[in-house]
Short mmCIF file of C-alpha atoms in Angstrom, two decimals:
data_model
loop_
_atom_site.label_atom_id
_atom_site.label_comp_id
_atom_site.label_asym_id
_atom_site.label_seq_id
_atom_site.Cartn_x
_atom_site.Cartn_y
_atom_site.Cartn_z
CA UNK H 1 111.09 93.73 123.89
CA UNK H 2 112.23 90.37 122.81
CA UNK H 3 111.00 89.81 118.94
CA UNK H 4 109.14 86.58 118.81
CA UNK H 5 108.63 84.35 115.39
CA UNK H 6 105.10 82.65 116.82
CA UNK H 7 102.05 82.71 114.64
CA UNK H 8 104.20 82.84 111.16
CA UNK H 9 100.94 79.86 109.80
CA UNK H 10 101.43 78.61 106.88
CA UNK H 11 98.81 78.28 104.41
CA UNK H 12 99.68 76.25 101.35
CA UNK H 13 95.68 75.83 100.37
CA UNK H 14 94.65 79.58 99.09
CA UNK H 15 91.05 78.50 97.55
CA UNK H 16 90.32 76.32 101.01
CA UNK H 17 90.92 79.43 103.02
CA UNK H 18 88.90 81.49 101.17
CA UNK H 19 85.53 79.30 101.89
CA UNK H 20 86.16 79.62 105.66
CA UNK H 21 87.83 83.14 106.09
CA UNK H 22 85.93 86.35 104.85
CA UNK H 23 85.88 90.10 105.90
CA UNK H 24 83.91 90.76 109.11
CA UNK H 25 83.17 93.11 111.53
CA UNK H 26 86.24 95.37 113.20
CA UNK H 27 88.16 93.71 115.31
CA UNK H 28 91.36 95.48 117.35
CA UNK H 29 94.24 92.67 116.83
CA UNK H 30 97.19 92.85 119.18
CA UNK H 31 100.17 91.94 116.58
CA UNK H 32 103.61 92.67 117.94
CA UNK H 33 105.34 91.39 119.85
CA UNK H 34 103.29 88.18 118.75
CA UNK H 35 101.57 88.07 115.75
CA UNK H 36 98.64 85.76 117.18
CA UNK H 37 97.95 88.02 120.23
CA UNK H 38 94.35 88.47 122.14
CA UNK H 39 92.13 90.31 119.65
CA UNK H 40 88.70 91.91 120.58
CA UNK H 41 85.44 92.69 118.17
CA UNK H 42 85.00 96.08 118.12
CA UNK H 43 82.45 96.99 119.56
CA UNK H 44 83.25 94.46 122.34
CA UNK H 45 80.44 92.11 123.65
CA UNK H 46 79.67 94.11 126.64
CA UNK H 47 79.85 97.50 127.34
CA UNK H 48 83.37 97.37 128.60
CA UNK H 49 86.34 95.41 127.67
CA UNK H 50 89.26 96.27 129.87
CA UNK H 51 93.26 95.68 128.99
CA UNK H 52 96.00 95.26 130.52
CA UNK H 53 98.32 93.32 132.72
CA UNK H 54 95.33 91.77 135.23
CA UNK H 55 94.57 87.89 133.95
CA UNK H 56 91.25 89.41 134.27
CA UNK H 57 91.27 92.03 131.63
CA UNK H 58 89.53 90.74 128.44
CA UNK H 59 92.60 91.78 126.77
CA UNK H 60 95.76 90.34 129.03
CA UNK H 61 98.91 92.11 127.91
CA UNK H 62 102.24 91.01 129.78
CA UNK H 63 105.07 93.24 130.48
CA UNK H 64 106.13 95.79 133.12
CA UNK H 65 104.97 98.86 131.10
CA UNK H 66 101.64 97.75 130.82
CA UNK H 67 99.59 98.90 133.65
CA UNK H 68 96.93 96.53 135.82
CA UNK H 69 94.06 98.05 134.45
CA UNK H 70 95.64 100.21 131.12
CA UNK H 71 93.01 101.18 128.70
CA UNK H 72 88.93 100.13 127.92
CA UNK H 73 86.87 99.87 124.80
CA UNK H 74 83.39 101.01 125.45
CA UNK H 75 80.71 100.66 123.15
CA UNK H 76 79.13 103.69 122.47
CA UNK H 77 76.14 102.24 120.31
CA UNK H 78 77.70 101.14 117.06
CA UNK H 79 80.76 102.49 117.93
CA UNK H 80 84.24 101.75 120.54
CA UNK H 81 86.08 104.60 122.32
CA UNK H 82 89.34 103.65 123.66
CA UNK H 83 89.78 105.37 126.77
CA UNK H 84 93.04 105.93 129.07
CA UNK H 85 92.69 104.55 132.67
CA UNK H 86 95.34 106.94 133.71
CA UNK H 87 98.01 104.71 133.19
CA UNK H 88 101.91 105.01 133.44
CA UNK H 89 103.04 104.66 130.21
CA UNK H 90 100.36 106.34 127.89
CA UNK H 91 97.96 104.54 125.30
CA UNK H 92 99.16 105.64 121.99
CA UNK H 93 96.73 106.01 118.72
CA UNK H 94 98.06 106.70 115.53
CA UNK H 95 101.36 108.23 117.32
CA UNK H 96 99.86 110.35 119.50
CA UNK H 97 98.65 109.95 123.14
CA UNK H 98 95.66 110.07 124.22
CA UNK H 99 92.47 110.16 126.86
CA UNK H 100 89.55 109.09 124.95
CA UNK H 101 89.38 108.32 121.32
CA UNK H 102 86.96 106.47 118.31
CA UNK H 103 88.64 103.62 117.31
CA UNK H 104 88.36 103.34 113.28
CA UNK H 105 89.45 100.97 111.01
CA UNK H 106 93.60 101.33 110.45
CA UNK H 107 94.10 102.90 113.87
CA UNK H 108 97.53 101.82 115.34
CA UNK H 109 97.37 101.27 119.25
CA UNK H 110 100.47 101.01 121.61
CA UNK H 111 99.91 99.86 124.99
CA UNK H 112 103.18 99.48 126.57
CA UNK H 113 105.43 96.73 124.40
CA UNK H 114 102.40 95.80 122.57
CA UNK H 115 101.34 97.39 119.12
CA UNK H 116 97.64 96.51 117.71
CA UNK H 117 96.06 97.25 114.47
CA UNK H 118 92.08 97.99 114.08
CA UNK H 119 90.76 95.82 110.57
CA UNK H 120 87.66 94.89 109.42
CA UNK H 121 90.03 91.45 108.00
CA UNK H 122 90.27 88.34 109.77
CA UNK H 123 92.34 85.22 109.33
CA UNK H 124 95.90 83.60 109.83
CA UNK H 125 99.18 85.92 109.14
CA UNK H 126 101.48 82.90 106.98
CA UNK H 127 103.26 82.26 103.93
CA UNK H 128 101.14 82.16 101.36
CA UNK H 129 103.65 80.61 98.43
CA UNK H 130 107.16 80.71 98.40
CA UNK H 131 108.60 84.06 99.35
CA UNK H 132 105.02 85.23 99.76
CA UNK H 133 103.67 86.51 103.27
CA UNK H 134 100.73 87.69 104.22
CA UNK H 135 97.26 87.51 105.43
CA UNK H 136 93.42 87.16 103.96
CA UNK H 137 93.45 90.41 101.55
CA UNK H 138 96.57 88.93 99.87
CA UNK H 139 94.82 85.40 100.21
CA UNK H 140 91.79 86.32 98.42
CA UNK H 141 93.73 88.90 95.82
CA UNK H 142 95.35 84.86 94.83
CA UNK H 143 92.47 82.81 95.13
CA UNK H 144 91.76 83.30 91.39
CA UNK H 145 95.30 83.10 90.09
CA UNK H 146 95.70 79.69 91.97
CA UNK H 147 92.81 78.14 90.20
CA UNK H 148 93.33 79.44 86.85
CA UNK H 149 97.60 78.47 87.32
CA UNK H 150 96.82 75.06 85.76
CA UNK H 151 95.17 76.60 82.56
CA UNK H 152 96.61 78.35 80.02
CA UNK H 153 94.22 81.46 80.81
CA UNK H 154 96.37 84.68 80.25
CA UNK H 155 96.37 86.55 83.33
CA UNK H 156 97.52 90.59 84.17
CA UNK H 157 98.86 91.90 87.08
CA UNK H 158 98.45 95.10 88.29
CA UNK H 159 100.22 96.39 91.50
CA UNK H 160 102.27 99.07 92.75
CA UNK H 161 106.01 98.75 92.59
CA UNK H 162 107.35 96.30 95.14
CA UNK H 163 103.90 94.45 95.94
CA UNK H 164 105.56 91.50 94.19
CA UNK H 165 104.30 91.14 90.76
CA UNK H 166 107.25 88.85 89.78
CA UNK H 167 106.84 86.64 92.96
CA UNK H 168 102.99 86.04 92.50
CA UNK H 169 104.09 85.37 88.87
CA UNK H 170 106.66 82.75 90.13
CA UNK H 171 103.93 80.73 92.06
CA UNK H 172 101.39 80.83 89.46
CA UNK H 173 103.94 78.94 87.30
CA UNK H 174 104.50 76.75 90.33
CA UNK H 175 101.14 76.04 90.78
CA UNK H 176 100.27 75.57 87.05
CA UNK H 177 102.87 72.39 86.83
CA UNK H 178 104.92 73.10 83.67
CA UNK H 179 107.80 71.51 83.06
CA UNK H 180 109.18 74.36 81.67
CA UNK H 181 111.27 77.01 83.24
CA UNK H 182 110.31 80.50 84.52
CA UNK H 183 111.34 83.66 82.27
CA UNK H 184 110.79 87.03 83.15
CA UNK H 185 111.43 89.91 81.06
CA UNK H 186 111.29 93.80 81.95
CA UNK H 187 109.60 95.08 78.62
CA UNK H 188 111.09 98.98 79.98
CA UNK H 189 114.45 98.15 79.89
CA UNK H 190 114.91 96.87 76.22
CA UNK H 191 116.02 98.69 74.12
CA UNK H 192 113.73 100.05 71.05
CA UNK H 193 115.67 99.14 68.61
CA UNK H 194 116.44 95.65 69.58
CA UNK H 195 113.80 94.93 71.25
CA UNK H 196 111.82 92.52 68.72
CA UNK H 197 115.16 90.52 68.21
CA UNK H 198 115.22 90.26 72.41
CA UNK H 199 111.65 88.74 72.82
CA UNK H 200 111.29 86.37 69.27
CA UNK H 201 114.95 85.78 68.61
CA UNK H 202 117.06 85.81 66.15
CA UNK H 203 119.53 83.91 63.42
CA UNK H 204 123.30 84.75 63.34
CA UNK H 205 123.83 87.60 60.94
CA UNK H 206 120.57 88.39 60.55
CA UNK H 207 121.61 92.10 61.43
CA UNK H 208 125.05 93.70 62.77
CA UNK H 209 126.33 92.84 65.53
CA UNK H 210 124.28 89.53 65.44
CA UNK H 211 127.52 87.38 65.81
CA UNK H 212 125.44 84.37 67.34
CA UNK H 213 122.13 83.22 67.49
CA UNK H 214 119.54 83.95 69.87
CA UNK H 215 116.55 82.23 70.70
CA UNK H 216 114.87 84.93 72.19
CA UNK H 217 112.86 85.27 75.29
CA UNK H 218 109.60 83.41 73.83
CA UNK H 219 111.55 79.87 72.98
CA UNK H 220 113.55 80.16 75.92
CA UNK H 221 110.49 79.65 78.38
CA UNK H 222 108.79 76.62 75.73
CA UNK H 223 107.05 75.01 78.09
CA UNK H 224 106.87 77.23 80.59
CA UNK H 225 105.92 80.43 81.72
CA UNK H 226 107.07 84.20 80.17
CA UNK H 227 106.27 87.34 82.27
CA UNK H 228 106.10 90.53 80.48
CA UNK H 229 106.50 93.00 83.06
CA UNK H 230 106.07 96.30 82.25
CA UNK H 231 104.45 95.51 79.43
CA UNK H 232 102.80 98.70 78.58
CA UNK H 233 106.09 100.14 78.00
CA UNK H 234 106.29 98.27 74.55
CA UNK H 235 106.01 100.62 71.18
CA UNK H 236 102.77 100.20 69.42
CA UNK H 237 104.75 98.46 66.56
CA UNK H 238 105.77 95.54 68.60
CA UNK H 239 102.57 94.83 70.23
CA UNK H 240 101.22 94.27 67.16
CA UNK H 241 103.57 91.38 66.50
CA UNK H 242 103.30 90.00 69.92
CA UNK H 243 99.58 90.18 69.31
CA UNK H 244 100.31 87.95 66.20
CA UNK H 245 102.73 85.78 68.23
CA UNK H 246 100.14 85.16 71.06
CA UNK H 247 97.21 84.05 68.01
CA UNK H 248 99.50 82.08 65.94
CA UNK H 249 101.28 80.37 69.03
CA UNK H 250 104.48 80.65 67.45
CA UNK H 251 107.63 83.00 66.62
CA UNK H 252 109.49 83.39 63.81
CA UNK H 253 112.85 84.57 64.66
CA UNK H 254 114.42 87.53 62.86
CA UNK H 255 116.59 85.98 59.59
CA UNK H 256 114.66 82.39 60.17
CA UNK H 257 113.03 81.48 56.91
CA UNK H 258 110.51 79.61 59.12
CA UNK H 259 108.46 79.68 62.41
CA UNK H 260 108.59 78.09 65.75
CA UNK H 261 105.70 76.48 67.64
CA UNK H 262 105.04 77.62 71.11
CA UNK H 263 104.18 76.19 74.18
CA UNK H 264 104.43 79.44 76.42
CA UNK H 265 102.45 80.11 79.07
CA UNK H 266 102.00 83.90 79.24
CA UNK H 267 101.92 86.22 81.99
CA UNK H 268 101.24 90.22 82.07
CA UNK H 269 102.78 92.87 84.46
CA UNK H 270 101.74 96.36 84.70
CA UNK H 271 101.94 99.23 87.73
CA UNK H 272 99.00 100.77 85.76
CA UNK H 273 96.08 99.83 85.08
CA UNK H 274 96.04 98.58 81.17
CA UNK H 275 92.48 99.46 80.38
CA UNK H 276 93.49 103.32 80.73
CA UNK H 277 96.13 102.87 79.13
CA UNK H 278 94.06 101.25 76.16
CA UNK H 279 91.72 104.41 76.91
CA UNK H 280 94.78 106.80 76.74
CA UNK H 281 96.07 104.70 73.33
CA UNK H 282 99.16 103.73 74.98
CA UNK H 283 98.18 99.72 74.82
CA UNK H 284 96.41 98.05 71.95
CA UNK H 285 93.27 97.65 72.82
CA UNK H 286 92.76 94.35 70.65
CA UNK H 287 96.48 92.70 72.42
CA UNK H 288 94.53 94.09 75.69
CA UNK H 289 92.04 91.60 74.99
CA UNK H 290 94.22 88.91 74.15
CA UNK H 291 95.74 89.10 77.30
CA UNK H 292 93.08 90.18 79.83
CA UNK H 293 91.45 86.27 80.77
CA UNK H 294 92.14 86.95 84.28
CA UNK H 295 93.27 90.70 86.02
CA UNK H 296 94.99 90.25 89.52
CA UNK H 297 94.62 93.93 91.26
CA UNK H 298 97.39 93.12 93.98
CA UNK H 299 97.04 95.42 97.13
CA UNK H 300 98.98 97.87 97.98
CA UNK H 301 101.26 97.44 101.58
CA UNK H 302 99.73 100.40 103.34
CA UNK H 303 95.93 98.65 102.60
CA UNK H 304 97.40 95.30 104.04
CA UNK H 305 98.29 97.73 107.62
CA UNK H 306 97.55 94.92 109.80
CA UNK H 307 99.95 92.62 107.95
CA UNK H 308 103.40 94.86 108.41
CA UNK H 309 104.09 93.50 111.64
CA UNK H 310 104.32 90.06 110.46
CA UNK H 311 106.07 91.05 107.20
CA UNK H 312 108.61 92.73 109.41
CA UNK H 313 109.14 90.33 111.40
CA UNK H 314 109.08 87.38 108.82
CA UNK H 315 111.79 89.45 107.13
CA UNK H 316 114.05 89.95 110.20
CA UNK H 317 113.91 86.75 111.34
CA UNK H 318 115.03 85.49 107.57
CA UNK H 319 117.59 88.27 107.05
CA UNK H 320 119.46 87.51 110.15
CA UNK H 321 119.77 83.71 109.83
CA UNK H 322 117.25 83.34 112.57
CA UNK H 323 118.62 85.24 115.15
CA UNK H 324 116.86 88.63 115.09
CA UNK H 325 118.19 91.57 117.45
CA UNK H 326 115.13 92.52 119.65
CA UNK H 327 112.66 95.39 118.64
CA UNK H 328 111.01 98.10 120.38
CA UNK H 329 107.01 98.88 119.82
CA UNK H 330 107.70 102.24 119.10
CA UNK H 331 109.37 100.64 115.69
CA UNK H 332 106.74 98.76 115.06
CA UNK H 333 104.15 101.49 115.65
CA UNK H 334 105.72 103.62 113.12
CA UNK H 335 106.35 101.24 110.17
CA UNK H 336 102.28 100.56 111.27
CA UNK H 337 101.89 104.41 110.52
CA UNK H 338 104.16 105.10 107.25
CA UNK H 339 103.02 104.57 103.41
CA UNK H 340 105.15 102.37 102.17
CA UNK H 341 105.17 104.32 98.66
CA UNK H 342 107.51 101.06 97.34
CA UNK H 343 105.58 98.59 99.47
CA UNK H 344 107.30 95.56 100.31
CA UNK H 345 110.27 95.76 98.07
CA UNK H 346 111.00 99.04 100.28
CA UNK H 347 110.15 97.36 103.71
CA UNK H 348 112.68 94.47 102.64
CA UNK H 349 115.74 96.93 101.90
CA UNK H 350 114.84 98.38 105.28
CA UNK H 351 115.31 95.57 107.12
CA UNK H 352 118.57 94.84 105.19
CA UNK H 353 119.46 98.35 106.04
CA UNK H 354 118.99 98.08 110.19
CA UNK H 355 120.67 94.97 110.08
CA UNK H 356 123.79 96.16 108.40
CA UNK H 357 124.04 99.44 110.15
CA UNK H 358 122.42 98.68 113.59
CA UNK H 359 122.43 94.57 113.95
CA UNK H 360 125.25 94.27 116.40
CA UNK H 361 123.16 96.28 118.99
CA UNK H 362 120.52 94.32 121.45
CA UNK H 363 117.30 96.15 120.25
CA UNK H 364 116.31 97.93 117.15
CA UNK H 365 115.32 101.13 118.29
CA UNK H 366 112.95 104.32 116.84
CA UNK H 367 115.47 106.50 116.18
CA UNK H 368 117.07 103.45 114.30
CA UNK H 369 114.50 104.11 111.20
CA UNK H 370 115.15 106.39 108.41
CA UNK H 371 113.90 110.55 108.97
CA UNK H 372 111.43 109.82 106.46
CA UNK H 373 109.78 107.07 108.73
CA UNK H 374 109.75 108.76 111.59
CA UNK H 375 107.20 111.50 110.22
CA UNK H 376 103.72 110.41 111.01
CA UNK H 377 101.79 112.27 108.50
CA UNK H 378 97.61 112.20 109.96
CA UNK H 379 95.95 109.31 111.38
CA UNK H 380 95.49 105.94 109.42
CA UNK H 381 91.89 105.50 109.79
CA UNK H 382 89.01 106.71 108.18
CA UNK H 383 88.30 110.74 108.68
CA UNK H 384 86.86 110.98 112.14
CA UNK H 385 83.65 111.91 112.60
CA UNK H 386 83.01 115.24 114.89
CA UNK H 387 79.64 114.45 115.68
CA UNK H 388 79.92 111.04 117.16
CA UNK H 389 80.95 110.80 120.89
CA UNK H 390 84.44 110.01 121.45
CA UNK H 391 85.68 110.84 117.66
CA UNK H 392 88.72 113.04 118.79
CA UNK H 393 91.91 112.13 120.30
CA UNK H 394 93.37 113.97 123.09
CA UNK H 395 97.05 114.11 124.29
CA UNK H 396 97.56 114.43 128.43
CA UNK H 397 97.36 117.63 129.40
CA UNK H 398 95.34 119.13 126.03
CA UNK H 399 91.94 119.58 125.72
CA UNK H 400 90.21 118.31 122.40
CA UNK H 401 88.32 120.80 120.06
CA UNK H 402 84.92 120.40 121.90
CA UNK H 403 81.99 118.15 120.48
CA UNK H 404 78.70 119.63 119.44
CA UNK H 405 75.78 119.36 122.10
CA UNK H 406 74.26 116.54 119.66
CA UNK H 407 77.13 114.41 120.63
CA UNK H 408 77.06 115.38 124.01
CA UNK H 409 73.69 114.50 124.00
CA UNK H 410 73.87 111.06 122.58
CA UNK H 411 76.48 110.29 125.16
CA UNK H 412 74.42 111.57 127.79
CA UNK H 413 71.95 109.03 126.75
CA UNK H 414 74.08 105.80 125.92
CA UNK H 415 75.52 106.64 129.69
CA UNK H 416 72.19 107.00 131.27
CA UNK H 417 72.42 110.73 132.15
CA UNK H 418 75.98 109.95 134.44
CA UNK H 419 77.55 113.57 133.28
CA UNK H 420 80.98 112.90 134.12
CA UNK H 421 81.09 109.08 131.65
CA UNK H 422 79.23 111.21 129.18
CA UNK H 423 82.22 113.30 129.27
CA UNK H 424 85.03 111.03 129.26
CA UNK H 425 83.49 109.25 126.35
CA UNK H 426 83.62 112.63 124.37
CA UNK H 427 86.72 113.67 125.74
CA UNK H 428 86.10 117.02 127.13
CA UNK H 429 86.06 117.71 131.32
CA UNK H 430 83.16 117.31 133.47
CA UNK H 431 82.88 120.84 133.93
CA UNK H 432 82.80 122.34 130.24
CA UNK H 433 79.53 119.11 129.51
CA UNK H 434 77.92 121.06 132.25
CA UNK H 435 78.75 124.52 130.44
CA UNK H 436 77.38 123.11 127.47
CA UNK H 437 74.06 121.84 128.80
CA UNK H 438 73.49 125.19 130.92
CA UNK H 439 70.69 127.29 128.56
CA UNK H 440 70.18 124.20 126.62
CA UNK H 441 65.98 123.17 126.86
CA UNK H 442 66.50 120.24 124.53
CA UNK H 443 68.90 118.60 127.61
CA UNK H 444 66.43 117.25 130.64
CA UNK H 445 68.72 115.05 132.50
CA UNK H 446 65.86 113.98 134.74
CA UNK H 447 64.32 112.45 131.68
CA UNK H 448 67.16 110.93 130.11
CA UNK H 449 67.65 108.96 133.65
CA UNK H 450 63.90 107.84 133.71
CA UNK H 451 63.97 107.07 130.48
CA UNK H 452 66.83 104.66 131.60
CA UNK H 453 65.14 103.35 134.40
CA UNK H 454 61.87 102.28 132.33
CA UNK H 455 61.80 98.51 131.93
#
């Protein structure tokens, strides 16, 4: 299916989004092949929301593989079960085919060319500074760091590896408006023994090997911004100068008989989380302080699910000079379903990777991805819930574990004693709902249907 770059909003204003745009109820959002396609509340408005190709479905989904009349959402009280209308092609959950399932939040449908994403997250897919994409969970994990950028508030980061520490650290220094240039410095990869000389400088021969001078990290960002990534990985020795360095707001380079004022701007990068690591006496806990005026948490890719299609896309269109093979759903469906253990830095290098070993071909296909992609390891979502109608998923041809009679029983009444919707909605056959009733005193489908019939 052709890959399309529509919907790609940008949204320059982070702390005017956030007064419009907040978390809401679940909402199934049809993201591939266009990343601003239909999108339903779940549970839909009335009883049943139908999709597929029909202009009348609620959900109208183009394309050949997508049957008239493919799939419906019913509400089932509080809840929406996706159900199969027999189609040709299959509705897909999580991977797997199925008849009748729950929808949850993080499920991953595939109807035909189309992949959707169930969130409880609303609001535009765009870049969100520089060589930063994504959507409202992103937006709202920078809302604070844009309106403390023009301060000289020390912030922390915390984020996996690859959720793009350094990049959110580049646009807080382009929102703050110094003059001064960006310097970033991995605190892990100096060496022990040098490492003091590295971040405050030093004079010529002030040790050996010190054939020239060095102004050191600090001075080379005045009037700027310094990130210390990795900054836990500093010995306790050092972070007691850099403590000193951060009160005094200056450096006195190794050999210089005096100090340097500062006009630094500093930034803090950890993949932990520096309060344990205060806790575990790895970090000073008085530097800790110095340093903690503002803690970004930034999310992890697999919590921002709904956003991979866009990243993926974004990233495709960029690394191919605008001209981006096409893509199946099936690819999209899967890098819905995997991990992402080295989040977007990982998702990049794979798009690098199918362009370089698979560009010249007209589609990107499934079997294109990596073995360790294509293992779909559980569903997504939240656990399913046994007892409520419609919580299991059921390939063609398999029969799901079967429900209790408590669930069958809450179907039977949310269908108004109609046996064989009951059973659809739970997933099991007409005939084994009536071998569950049969014995069972507590299940009077006369009185279920009067009580339905009562004004």
């Amino acid at each position: 299916m052709p890959l399309r770059s529509s919907g790609q909003t940008t949204a320059p204003a982070l702390s005017a989004s956030l007064a419009t745009e907040r978390a809401g109820a679940l909402t199934l959002h049809w993201l591939f092949p266009k990343t601003d396609g239909p999108s339903v509340p779940l549970p839909p408005a009335t009883d049943e929301s139908f999709i597929g190709r029909d202009d009348e479905c609620a959900q109208s989904l183009s394309g050949q593989d997508v049957s008239r009349r493919h799939a419906v959402i019913r509400k089932q009280g509080p809840h929406s079960v996706l159900v199969d209308l027999s189609s040709r092609n299959g509705t897909w959950v999580n991977g797997r085919a199925i008849q009748s399932v729950l929808l949850s939040t993080g499920d991953v449908v595939r109807i035909g060319g189309w992949v959707g994403v169930v969130t409880n997250v609303s609001g535009p897919l765009g870049t969100l500074a520089p060589g930063i994409y994504g959507g409202q969970s992103l937006r709202e994990a920078l809302g604070p760091a844009e309106r403390a950028a023009p301060s000289d508030l020390p912030i922390i980061l915390e984020g996996e590896t690859g959720t793009g520490k350094e990049a959110v650290s580049r646009a807080i220094h382009g929102w703050s408006g110094r003059s001064g240039p960006f310097v970033a410095v991995n605190c892990a990869a100096l060496p022990e023994a040098l490492a003091e000389a590295e971040l405050f400088g030093y004079r010529r021969g002030a040790f050996t090997g010190a054939e020239r001078a060095n102004p050191g990290y600090f001075r080379a960002a005045q009037g700027g911004t310094l990130l210390l990534d990795e900054v836990c990985e500093l010995p306790l020795p050092l972070q007691a100068k850099l403590l000193r360095v951060l009160e005094q707001r200056e450096v006195q380079p190794l050999g210089e008989p005096k100090a340097y004022p500062l006009d630094v701007r500093v930034l803090a990068a950890a993949q932990g989380n520096l309060a344990e690591e205060v806790t575990r006496g790895r970090f000073r806990a008085d530097l800790f302080a110095r340093l903690d005026g503002l803690t970004l948490q930034l999310p992890a890719l697999r919590a921002r699910r709904a956003e991979v299609p866009y990243l993926f896309t974004r990233l495709l269109i960029e690394a191919s000079g605008a001209r981006p093979p096409a893509v199946e759903a099936s690819l999209v469906e899967r890098l819905c379903l995997y991990d992402w253990p080295f989040n977007v830095r990982e998702l990049s290098l794979l798009v690098k990777r199918l362009l370089v070993l698979h560009g010249t071909e007209a589609t990107l296909k499934l079997k294109h991805l990596p073995a360790r992609l294509l293992e779909v390891k559980g569903a997504p979502g939240a656990e399913r819930d046994p007892s409520i109608p419609g919580a299991g998923s059921e390939a063609p041809g398999a029969e799901l574990e079967p429900p209790d009679l408590a669930a069958l029983l809450e179907a039977l009444r949310s269908c108004q004693g109609n046996v064989a919707r009951a059973a659809q909605l739970v997933g099991i056959s007409r005939q084994r709902a009536y071998r569950m009733m049969q014995g069972q005193p507590e299940v009077d489908l006369d009185a279920i249907r009067g009580a339905a019939s009562e004004p």
